[in-house]
PDB file of C-alpha atoms in Angstrom:
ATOM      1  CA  UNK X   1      52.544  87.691  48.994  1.00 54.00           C
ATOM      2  CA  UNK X   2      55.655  87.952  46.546  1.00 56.00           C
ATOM      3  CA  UNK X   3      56.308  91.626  48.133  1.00 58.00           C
ATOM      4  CA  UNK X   4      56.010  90.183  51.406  1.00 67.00           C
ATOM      5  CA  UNK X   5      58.960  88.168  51.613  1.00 62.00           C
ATOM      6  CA  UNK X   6      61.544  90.620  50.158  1.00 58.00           C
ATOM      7  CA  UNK X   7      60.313  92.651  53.123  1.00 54.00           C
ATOM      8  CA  UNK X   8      60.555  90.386  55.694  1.00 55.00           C
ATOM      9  CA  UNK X   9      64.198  89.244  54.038  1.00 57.00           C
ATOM     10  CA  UNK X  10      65.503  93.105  54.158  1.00 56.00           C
ATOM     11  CA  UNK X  11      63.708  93.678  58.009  1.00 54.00           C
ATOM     12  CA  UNK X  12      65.592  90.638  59.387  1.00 55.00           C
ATOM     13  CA  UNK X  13      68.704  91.729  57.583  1.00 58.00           C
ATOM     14  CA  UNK X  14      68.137  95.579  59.209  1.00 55.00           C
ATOM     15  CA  UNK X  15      67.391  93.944  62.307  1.00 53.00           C
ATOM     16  CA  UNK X  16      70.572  91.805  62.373  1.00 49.00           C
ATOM     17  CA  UNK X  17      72.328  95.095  61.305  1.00 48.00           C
ATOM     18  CA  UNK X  18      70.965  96.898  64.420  1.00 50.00           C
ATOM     19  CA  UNK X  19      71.514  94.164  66.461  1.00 48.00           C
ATOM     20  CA  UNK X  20      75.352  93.951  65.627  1.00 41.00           C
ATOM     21  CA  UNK X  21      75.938  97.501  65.978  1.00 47.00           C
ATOM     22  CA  UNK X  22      74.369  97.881  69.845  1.00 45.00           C
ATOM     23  CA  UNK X  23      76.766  94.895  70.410  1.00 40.00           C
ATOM     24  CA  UNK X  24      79.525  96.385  68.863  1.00 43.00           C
ATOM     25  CA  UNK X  25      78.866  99.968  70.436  1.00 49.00           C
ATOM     26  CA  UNK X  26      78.469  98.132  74.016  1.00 49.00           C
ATOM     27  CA  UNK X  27      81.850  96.496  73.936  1.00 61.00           C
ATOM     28  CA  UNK X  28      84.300  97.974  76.434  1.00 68.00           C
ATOM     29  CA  UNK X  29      85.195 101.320  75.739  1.00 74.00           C
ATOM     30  CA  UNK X  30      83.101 101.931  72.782  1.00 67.00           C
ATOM     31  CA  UNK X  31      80.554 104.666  73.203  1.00 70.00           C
ATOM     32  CA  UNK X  32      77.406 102.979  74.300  1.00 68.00           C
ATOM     33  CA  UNK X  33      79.573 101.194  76.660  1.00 65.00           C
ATOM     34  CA  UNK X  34      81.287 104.975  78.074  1.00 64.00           C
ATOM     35  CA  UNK X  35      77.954 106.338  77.992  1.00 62.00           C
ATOM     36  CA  UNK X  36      76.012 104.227  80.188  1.00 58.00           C
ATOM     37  CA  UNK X  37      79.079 103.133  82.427  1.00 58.00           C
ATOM     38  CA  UNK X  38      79.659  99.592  81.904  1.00 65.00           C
ATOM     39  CA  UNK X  39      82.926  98.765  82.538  1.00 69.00           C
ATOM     40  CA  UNK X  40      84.524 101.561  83.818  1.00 71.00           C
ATOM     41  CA  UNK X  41      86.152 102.908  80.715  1.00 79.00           C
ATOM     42  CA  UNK X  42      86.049 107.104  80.984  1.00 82.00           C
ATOM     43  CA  UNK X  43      88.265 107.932  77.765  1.00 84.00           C
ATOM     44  CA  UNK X  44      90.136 106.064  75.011  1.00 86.00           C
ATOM     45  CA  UNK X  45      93.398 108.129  73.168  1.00 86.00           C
ATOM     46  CA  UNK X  46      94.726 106.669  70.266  1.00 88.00           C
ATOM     47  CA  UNK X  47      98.502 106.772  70.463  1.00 90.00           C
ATOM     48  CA  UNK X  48      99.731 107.141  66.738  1.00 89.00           C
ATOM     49  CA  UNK X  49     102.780 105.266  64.757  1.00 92.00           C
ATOM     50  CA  UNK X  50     103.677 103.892  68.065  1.00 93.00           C
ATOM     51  CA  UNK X  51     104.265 100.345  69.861  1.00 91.00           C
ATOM     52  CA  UNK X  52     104.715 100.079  73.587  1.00 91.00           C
ATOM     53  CA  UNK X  53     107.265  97.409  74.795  1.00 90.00           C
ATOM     54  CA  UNK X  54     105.329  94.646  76.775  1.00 84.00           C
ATOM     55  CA  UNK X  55     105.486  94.152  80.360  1.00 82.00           C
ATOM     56  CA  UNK X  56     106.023  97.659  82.176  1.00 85.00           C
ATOM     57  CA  UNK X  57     105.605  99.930  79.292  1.00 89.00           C
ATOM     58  CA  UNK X  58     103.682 103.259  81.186  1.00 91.00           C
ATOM     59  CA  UNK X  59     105.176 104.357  84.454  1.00 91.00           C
ATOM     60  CA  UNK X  60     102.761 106.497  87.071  1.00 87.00           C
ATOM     61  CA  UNK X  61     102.855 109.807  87.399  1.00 89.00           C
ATOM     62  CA  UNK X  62     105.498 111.543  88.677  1.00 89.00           C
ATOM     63  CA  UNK X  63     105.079 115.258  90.448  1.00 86.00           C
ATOM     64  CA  UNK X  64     104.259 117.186  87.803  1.00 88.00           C
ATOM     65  CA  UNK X  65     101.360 114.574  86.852  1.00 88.00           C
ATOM     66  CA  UNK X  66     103.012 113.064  83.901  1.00 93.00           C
ATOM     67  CA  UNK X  67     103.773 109.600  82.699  1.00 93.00           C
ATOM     68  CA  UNK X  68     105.909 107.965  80.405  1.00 95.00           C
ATOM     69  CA  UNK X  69     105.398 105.237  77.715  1.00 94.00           C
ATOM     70  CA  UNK X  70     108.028 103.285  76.362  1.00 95.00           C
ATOM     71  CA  UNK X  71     108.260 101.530  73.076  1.00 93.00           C
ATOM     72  CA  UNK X  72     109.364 102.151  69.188  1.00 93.00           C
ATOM     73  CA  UNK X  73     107.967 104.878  67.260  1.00 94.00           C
ATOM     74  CA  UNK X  74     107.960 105.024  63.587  1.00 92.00           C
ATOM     75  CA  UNK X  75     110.394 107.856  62.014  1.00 92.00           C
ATOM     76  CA  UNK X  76     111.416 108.647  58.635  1.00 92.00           C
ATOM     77  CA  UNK X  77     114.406 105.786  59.799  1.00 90.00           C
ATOM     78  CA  UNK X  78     111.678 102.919  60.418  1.00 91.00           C
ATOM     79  CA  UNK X  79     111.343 101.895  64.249  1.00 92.00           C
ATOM     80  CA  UNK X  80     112.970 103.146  67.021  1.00 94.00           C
ATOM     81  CA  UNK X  81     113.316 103.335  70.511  1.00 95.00           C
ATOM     82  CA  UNK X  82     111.462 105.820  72.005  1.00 96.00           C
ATOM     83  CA  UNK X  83     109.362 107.462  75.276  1.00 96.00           C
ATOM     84  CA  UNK X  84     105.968 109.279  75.096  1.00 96.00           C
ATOM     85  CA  UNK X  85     105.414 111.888  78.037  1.00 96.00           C
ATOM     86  CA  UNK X  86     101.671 111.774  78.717  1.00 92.00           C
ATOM     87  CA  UNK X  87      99.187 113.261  80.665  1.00 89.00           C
ATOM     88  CA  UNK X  88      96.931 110.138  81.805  1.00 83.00           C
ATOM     89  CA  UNK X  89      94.216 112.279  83.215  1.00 79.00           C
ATOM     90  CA  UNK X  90      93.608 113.603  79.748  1.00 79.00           C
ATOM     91  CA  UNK X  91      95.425 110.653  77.611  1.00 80.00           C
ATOM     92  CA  UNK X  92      97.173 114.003  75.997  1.00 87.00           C
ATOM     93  CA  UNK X  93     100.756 113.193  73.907  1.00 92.00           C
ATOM     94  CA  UNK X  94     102.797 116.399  75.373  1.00 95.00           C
ATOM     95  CA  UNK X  95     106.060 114.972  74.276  1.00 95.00           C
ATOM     96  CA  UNK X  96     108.412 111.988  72.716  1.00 96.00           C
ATOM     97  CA  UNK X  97     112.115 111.875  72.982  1.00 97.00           C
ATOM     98  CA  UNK X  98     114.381 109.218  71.701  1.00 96.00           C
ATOM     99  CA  UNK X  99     115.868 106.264  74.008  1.00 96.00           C
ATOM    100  CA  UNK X 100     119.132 106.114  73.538  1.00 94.00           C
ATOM    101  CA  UNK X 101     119.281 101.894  73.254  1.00 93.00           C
ATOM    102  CA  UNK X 102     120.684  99.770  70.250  1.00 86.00           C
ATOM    103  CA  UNK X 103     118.493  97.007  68.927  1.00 72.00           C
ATOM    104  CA  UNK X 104     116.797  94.537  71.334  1.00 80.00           C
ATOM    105  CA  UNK X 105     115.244  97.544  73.516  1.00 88.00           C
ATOM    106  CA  UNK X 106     112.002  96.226  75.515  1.00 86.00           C
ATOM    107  CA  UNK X 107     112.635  96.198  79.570  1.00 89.00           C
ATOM    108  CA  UNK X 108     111.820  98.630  81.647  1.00 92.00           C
ATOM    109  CA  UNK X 109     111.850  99.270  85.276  1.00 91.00           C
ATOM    110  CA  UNK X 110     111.281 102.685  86.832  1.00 93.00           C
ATOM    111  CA  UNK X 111     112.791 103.733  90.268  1.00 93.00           C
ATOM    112  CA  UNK X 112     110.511 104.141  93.655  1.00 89.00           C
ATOM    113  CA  UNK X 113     111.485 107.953  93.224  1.00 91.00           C
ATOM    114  CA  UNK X 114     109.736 108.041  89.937  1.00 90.00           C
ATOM    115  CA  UNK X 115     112.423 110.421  88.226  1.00 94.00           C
ATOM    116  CA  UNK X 116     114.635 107.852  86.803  1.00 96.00           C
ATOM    117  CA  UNK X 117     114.171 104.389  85.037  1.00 96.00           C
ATOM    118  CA  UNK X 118     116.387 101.620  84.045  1.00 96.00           C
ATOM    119  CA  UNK X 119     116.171  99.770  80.138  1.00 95.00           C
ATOM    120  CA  UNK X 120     117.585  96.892  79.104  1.00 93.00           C
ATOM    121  CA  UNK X 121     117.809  94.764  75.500  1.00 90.00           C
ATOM    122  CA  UNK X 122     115.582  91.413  75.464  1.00 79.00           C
ATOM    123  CA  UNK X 123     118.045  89.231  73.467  1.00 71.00           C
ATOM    124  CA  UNK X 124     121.707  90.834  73.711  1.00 72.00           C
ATOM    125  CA  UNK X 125     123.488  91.467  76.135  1.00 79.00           C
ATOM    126  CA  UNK X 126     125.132  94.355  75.071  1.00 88.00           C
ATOM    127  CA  UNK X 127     122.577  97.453  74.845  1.00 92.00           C
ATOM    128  CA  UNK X 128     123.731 100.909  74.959  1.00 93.00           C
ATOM    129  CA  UNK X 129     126.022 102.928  72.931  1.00 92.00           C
ATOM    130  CA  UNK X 130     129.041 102.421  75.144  1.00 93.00           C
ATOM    131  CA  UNK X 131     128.637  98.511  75.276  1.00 92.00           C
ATOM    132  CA  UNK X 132     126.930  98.293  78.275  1.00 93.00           C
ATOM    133  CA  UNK X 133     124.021  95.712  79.719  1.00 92.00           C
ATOM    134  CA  UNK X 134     121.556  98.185  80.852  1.00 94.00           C
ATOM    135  CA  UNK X 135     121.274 102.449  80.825  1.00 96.00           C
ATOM    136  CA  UNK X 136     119.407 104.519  83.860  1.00 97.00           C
ATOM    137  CA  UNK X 137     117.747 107.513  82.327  1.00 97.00           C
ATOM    138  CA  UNK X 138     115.661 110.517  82.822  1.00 97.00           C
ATOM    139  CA  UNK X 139     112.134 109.869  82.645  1.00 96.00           C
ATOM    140  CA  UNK X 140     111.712 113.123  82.247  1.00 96.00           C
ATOM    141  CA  UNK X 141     113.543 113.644  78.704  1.00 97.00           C
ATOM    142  CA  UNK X 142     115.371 110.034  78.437  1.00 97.00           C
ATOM    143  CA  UNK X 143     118.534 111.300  78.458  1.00 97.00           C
ATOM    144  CA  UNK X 144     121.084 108.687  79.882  1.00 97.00           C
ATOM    145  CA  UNK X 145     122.203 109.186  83.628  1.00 97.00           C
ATOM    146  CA  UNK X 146     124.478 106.409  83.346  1.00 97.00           C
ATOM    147  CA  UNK X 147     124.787 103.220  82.137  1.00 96.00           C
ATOM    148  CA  UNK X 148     125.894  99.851  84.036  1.00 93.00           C
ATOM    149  CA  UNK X 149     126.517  96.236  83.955  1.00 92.00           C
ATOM    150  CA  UNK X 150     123.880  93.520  85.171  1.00 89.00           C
ATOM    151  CA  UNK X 151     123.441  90.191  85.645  1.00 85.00           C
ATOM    152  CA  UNK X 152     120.135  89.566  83.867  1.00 83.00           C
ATOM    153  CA  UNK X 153     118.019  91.739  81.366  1.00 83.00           C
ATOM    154  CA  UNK X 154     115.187  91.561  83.273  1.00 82.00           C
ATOM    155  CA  UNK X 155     115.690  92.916  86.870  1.00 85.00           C
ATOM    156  CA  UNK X 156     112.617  93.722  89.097  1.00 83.00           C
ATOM    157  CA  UNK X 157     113.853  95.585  91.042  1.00 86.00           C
ATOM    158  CA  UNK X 158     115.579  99.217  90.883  1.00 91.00           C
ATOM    159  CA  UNK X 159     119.051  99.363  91.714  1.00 91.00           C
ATOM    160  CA  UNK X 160     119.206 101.005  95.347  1.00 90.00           C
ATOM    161  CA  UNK X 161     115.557 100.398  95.845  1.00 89.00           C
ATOM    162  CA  UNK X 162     114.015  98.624  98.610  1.00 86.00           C
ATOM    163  CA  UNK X 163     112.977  94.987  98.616  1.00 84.00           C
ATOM    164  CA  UNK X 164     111.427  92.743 100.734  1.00 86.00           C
ATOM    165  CA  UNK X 165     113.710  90.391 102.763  1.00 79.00           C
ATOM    166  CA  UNK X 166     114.042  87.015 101.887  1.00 71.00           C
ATOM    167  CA  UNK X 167     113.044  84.303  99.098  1.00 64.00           C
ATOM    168  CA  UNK X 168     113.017  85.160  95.079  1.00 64.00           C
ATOM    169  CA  UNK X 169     113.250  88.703  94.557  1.00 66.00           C
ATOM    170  CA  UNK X 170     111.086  88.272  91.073  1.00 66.00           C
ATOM    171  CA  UNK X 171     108.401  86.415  93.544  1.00 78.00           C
ATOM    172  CA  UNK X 172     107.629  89.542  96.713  1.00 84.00           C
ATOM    173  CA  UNK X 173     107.558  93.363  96.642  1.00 86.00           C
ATOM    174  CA  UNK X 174     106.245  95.512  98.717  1.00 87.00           C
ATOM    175  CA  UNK X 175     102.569  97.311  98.862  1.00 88.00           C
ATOM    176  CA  UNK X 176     100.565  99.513 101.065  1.00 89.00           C
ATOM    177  CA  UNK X 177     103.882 101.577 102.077  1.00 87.00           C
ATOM    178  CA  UNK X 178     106.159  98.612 103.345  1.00 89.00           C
ATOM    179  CA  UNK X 179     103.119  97.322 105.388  1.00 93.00           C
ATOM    180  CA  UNK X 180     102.284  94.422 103.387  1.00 92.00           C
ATOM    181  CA  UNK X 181     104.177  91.987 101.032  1.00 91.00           C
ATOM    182  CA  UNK X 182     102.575  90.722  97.781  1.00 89.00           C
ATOM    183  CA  UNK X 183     104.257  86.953  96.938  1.00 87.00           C
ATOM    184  CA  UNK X 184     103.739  85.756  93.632  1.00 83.00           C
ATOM    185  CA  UNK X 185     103.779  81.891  94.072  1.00 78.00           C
ATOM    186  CA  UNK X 186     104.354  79.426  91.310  1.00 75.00           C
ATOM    187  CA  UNK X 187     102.358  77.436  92.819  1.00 78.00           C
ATOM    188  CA  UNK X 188     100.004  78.934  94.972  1.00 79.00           C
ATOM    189  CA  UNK X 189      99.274  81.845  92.832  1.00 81.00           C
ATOM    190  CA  UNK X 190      98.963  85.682  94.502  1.00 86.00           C
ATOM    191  CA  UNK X 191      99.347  85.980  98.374  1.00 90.00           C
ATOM    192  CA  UNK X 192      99.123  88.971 100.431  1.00 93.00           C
ATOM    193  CA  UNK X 193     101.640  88.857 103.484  1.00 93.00           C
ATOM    194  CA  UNK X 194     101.728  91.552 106.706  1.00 93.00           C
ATOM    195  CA  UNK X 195     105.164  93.376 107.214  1.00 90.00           C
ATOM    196  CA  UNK X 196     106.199  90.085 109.695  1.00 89.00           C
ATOM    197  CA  UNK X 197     105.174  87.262 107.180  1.00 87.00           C
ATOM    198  CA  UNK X 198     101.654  86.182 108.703  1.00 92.00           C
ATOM    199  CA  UNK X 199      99.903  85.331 105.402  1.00 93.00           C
ATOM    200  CA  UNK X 200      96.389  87.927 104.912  1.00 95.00           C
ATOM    201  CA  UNK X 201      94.886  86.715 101.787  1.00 94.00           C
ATOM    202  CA  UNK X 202      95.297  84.396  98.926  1.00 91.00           C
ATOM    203  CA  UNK X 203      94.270  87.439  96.333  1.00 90.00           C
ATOM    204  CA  UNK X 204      94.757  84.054  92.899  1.00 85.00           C
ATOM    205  CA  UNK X 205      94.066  80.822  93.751  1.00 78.00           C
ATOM    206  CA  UNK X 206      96.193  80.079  90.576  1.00 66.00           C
ATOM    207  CA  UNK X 207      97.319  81.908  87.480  1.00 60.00           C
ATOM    208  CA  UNK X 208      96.488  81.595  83.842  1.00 58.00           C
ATOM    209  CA  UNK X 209     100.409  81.413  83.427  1.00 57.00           C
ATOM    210  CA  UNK X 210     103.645  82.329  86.410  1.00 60.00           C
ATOM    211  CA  UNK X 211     103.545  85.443  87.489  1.00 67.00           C
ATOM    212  CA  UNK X 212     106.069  87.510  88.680  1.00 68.00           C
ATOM    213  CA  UNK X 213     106.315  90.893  90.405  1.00 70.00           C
ATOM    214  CA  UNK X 214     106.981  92.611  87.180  1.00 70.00           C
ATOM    215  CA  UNK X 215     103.295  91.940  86.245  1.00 77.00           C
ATOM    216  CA  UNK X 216     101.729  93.861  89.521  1.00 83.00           C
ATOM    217  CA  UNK X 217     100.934  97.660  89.437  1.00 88.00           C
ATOM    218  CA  UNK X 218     100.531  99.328  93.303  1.00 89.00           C
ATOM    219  CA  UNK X 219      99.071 102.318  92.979  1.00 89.00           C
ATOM    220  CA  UNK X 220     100.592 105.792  94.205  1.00 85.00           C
ATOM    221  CA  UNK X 221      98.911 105.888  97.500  1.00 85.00           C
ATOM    222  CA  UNK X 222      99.716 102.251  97.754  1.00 87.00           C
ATOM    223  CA  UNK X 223      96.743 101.267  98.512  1.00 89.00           C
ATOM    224  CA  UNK X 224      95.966  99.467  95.626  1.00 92.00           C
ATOM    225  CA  UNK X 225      97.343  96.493  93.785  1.00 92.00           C
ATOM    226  CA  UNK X 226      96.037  95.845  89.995  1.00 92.00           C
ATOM    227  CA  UNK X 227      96.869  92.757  88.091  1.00 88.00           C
ATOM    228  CA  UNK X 228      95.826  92.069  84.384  1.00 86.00           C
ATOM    229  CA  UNK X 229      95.706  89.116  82.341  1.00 82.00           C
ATOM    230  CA  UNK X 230      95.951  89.238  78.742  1.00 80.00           C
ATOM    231  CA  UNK X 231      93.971  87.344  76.584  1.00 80.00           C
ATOM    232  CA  UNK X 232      95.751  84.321  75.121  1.00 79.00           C
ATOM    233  CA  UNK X 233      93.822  81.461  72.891  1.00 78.00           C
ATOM    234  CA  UNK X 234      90.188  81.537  73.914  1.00 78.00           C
ATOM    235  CA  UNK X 235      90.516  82.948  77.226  1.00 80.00           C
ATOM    236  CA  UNK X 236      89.775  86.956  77.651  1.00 83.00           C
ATOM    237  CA  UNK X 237      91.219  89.496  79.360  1.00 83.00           C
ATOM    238  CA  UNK X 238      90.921  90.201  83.102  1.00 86.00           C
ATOM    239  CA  UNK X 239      91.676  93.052  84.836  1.00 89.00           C
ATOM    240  CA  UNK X 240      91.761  92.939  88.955  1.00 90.00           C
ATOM    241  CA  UNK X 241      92.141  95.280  91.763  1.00 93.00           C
ATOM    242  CA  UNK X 242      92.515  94.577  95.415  1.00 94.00           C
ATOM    243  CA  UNK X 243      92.957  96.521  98.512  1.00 94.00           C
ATOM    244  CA  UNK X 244      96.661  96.424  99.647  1.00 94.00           C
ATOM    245  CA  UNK X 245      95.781  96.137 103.118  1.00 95.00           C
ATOM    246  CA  UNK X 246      92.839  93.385 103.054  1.00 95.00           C
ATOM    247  CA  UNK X 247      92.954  91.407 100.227  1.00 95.00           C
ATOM    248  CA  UNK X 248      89.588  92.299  99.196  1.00 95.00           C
ATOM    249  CA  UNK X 249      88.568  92.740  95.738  1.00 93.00           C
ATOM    250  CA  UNK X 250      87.639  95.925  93.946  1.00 91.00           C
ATOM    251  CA  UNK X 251      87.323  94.896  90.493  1.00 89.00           C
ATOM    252  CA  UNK X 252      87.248  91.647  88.423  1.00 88.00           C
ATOM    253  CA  UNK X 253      86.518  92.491  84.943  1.00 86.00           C
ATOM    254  CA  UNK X 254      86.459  90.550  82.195  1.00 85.00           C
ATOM    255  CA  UNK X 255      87.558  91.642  78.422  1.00 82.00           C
ATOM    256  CA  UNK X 256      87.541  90.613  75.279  1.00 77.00           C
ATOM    257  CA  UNK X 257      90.043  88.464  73.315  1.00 77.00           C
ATOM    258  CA  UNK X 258      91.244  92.084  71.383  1.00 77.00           C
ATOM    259  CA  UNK X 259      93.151  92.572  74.634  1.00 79.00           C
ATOM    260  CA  UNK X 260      96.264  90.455  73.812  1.00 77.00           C
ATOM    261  CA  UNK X 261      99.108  92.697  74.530  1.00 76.00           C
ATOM    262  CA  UNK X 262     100.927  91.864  77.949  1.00 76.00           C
ATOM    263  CA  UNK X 263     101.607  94.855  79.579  1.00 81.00           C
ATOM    264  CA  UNK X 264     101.011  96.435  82.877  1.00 83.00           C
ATOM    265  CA  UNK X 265      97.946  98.903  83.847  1.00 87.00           C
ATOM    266  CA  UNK X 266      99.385 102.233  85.133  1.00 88.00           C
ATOM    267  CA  UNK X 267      97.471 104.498  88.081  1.00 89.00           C
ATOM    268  CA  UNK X 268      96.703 107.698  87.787  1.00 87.00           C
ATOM    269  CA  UNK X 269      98.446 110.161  90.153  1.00 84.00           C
ATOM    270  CA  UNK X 270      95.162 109.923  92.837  1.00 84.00           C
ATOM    271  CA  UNK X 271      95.020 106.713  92.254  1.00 85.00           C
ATOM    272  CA  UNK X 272      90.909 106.791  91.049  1.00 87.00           C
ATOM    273  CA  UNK X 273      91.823 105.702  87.390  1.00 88.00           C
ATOM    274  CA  UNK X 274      93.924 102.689  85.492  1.00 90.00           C
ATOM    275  CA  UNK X 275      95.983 103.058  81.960  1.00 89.00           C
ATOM    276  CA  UNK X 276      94.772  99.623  79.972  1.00 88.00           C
ATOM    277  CA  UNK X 277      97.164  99.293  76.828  1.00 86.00           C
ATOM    278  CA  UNK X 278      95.859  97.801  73.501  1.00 84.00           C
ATOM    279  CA  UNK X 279      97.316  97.492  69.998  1.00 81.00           C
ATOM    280  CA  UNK X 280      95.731  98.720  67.628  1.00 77.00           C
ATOM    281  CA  UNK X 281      97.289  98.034  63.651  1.00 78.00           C
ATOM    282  CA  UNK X 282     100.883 100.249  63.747  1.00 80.00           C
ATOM    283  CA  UNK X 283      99.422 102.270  66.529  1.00 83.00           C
ATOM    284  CA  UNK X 284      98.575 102.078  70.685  1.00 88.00           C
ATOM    285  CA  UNK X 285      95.102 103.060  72.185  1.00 88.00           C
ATOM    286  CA  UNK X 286      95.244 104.503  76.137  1.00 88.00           C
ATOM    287  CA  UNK X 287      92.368 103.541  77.785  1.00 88.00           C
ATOM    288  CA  UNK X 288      91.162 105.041  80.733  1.00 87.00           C
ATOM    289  CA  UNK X 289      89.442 102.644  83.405  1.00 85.00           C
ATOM    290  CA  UNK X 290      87.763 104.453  86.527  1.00 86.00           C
ATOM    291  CA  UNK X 291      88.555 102.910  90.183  1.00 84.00           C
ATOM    292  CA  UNK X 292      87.000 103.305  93.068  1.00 71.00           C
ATOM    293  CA  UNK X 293      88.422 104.508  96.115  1.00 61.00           C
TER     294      UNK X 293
END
């Protein structure tokens, strides 16, 4: 009797072992979870020494089927601005370059032609080397195209690049190839318009917090729209997809509260795959979410 409690004592505790480590291996993107096809998640690529700027931090691929990440990586000199070229069908580092932006760096909007984006500083006004607001650069090697003066550090949309007509420009871009219009509503939430303004779908009833164009991702094809929701307090993460042209849903997935960093989910080039972005310590992990068509 005296051996038979020790044994019982170490089986529960081997049990509760086991038990935790399924859990752990099923949550989203661990292996069990990869294996057996869970949520979605294909691949997971640890980033190293590097932190992505929130908001739009990964841009889609451009021609050559490359993307770029923006954020500080550490050097010998501490933190600094920098881009990541990446190949998202792989999550393989091919390159980093340095931005050319003074302190502050951490806006980013890339052009419809997906050669060129534009940074800006958060809290200064002045942030490039020749006193300007804002810098257009390469996305191919960040090297500065030119730099320019604007009227807020957070524009949504490119300079030169087309809008939709009318209302709050940070509230209504386009999707689907200029055949629909996506409103973000204070109030109403997310609401799918045709080209001529008859309303389609109400794709969120009502947002955790206001959203604003900046935090939608259309995919290449534009067929696609994705929206994700950090975690924040006890609330998880959600990531959604809808088609462009319906309003119907493709994906509302839930995620745990690890997922706290705000920043947009990128497409791969054929538009079958999402880049999720999560902090992990001093470095970033890719993930690689699967979409269907």
């Amino acid at each position: 009797m005296r051996g038979t409690i020790p044994f019982c004592l170490a089986a529960l505790i081997g049990l509760g072992a086991a038990g935790y480590g399924v859990y752990w291996l099923l949550g989203t993107c661990r292996p069990l979870d990869r294996l057996l096809g869970i949520s979605g998640c294909t691949e997971v690529v640890q980033i190293a020494d590097f932190a992505p700027v929130q908001a739009v931090a990964l841009t889609a691929p451009d021609a050559e089927g490359v993307s770029s990440l923006f954020g500080h990586a550490y050097t010998p000199d501490g933190w600094r601005p920098a881009m990541v070229r990446l190949d998202l069908e792989t999550g393989k580092e091919l390159s980093r370059y340095p931005v050319r932006a003074l302190n502050g760096f951490g806006w980013i909007l890339p052009a419809q032609d997906g050669k060129r984006g534009l940074f800006t500083c958060w809290v200064q006004r002045i942030c490039t080397e020749d006193g300007r607001r804002a810098a257009i650069i390469s996305l191919v090697d960040a090297s500065v195209i030119e730099t320019l003066d604007l009227d807020t550090s957070n524009p949504v949309h490119f300079p030169g690049d087309a809008a939709p007509p009318g209302g709050d420009e940070w509230r209504r871009v386009f999707a689907a190839n200029g055949e629909r219009i996506i409103e973000a509503d204070p109030d109403r939430g997310l609401i799918l318009f045709d080209s001529e303004g008859a309303e389609i779908a109400k794709l969120i009833d009502k947002a955790r917090w206001d959203v604003t164009v900046s935090d939608l991702s259309i995919s290449p094809s534009g067929t696609r729209i994705a929206y994700f929701e950090h975690a924040r307090n006890d609330d998880p993460a959600r990531l959604l997809v809808w088609n462009a042209l319906t309003g119907e849903a493709v994906i509302d997935h839930q995620f745990d509260s690890s997922y706290r960093w705000r920043s947009n989910p990128a497409w791969t080039a054929q538009s079958t795959g999402l880049a999720l972005i999560r902090r992990d310590g001093p470095d970033t992990l890719l993930e690689l979410h699967s979409v269907s068509r």
